[in-house]
Coordinates of C-alpha atoms in Angstrom, one line a residue:
X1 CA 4.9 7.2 -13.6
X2 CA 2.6 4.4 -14.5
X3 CA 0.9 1.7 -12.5
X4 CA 0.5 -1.9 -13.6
X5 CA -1.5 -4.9 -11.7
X6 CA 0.4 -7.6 -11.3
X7 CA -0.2 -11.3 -9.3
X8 CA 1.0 -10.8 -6.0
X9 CA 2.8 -13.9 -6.2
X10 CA 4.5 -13.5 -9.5
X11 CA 8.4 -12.6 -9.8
X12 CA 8.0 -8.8 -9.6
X13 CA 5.5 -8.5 -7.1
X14 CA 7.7 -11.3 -5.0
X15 CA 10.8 -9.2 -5.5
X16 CA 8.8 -5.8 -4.8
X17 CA 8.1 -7.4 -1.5
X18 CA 11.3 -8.9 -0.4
X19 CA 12.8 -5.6 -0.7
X20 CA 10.2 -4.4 1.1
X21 CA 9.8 -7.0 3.9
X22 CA 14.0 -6.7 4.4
X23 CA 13.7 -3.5 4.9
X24 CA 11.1 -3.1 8.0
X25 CA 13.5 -6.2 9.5
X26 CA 16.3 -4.1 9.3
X27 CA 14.6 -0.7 10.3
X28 CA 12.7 -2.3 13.0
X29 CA 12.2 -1.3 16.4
X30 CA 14.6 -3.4 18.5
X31 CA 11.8 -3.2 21.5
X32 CA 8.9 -4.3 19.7
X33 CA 10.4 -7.4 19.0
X34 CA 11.4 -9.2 15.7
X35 CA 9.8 -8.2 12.7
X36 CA 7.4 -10.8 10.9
X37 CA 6.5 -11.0 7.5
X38 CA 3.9 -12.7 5.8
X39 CA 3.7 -13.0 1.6
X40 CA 0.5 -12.1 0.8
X41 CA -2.0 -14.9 -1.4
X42 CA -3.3 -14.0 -5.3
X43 CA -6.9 -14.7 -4.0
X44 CA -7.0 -11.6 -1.9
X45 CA -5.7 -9.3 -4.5
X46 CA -7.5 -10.2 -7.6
X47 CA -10.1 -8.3 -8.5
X48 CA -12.6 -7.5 -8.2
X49 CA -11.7 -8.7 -4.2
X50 CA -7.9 -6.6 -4.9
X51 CA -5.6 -5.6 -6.8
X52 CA -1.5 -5.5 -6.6
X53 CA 0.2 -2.8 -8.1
X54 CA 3.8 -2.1 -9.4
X55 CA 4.7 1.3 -10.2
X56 CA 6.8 2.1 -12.9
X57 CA 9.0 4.8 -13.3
X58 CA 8.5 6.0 -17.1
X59 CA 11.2 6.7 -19.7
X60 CA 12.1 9.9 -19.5
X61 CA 11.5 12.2 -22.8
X62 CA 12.2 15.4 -24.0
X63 CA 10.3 18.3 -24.8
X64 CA 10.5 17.2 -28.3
X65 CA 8.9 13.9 -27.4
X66 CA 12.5 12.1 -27.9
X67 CA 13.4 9.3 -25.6
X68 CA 16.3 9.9 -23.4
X69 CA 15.9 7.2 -20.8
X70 CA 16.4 3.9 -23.1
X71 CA 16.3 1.8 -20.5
X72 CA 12.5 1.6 -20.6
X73 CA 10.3 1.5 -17.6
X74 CA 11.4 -0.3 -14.1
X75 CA 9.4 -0.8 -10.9
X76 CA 9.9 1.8 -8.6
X77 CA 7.6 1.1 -5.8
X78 CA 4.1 -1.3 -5.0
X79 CA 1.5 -1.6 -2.8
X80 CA -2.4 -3.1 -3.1
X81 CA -5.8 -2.9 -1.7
X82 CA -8.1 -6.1 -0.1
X83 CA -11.1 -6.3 0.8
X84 CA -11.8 -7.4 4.1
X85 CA -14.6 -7.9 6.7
X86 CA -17.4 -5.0 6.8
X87 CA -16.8 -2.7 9.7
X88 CA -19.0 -4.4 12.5
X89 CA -19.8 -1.2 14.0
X90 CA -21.4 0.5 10.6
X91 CA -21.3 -2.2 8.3
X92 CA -19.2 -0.2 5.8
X93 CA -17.4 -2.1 3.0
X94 CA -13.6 -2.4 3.8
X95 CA -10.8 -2.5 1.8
X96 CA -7.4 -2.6 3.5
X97 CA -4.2 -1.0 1.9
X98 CA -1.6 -3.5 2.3
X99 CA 2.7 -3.1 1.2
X100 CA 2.8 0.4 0.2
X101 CA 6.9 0.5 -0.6
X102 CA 9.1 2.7 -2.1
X103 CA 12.4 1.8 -3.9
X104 CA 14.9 4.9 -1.9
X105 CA 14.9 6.6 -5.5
X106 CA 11.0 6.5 -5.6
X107 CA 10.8 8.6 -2.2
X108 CA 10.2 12.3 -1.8
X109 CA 9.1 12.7 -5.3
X110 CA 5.1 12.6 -4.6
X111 CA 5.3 8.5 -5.5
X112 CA 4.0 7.1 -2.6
X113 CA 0.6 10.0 -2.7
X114 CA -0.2 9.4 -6.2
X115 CA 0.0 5.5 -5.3
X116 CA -2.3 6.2 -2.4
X117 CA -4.8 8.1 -4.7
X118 CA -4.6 5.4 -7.0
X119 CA -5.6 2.5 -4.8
X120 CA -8.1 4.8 -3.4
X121 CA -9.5 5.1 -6.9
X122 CA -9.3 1.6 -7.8
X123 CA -10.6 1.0 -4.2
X124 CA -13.8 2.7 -5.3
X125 CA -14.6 1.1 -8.2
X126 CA -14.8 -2.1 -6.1
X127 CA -17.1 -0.3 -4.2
X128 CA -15.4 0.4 -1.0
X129 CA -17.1 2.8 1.6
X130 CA -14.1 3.3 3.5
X131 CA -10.4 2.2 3.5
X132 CA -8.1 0.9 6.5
X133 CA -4.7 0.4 6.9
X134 CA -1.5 0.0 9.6
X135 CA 1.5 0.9 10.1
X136 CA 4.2 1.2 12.7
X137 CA 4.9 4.7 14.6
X138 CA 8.6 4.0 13.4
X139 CA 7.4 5.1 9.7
X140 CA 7.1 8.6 10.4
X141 CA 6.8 9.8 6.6
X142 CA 4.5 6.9 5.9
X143 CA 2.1 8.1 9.2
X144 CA 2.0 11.8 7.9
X145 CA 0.9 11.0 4.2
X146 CA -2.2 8.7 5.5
X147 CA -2.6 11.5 8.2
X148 CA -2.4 14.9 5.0
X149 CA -4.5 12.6 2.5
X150 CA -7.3 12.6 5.2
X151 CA -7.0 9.2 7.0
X152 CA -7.6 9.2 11.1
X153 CA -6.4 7.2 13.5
X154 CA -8.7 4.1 15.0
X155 CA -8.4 1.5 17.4
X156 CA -6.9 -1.7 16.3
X157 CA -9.4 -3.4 13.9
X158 CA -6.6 -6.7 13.2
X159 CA -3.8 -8.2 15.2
X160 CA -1.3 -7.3 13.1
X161 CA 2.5 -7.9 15.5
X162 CA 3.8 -5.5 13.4
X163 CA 1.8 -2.4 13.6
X164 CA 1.4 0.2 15.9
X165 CA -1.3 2.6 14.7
X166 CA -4.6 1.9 12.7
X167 CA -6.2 4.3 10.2
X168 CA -9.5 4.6 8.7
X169 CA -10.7 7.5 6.0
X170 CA -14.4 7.3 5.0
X171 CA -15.2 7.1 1.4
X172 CA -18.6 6.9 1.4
X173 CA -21.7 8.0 4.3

């Protein structure tokens, strides 16, 4: 797999995250109301304030090095990183990891883990000191990867409507 940056408001990134955003509406828990969307802005995700990634699903090849997937690449997946407000508490720098989707094919394959690591990376090189994100309880799968790649759970640092739990992992003390 390969990841590419892209505009969060070009084509791609714009179909990456209607999928996305269609899915949590139709997934999501009846009693915690409707689910609401927002398209994220290119400010927020362009470095060295973010990034947007698309992840592509190579060709496959043989042993041989022969090419036996012609189709060529295809997204399989995105997700990004923003930098928000310093933690007011310890005046860390933040960066927030925001749309971390899967296409089905994508899922159970370790995709979503080496996304992760990747955004942590790239997180770093903007000099993040820790990285937050949310989700809803009803994304068990998603809640036990942040949970196994060393994230805890915080109180609420945003008002998201959509989310349920808040997670924090340190990157730097």
């Amino acid at each position: 797999m390969q990841f590419r940056a892209v505009p969060v408001s070009g084509a791609e990134a714009h179909g990456m995250l209607t999928a996305y955003f269609t899915e949590r509406a139709a997934g999501f828990p009846a009693e915690q109301g409707k689910y609401r969307p927002t398209f994220p802005a290119d400010a927020a995700f362009t470095p060295p304030d973010g990034v947007f990634l698309i992840v592509d699903d190579a060709p496959s090849t043989s042993a041989d090095g022969t090419v036996t997937d012609a189709g060529g690449t295809r997204g399989i997946g995105c997700g990004g990183i923003r930098r928000i407000d310093a933690d007011p508490a310890t005046g860390l720098v933040r960066y927030e990891i925001k749309h971390l989707w899967l296409t089905d094919a994508a899922r159970g394959r370790g995709t979503g883990r080496a996304l992760l690591v990747e955004l942590e990376r790239r997180a770093r090189e903007f000099g993040a000191q820790e990285l937050v994100l949310d989700t809803n309880a009803s994304l068990a799968a998603a809640g036990g990867l942040y949970r196994s790649s060393g994230f805890v759970e915080i109180p609420p640092y945003n008002d998201n409507p959509n989310a349920t739990t808040w997670y924090a992992k340190r990157l730097a003390d």
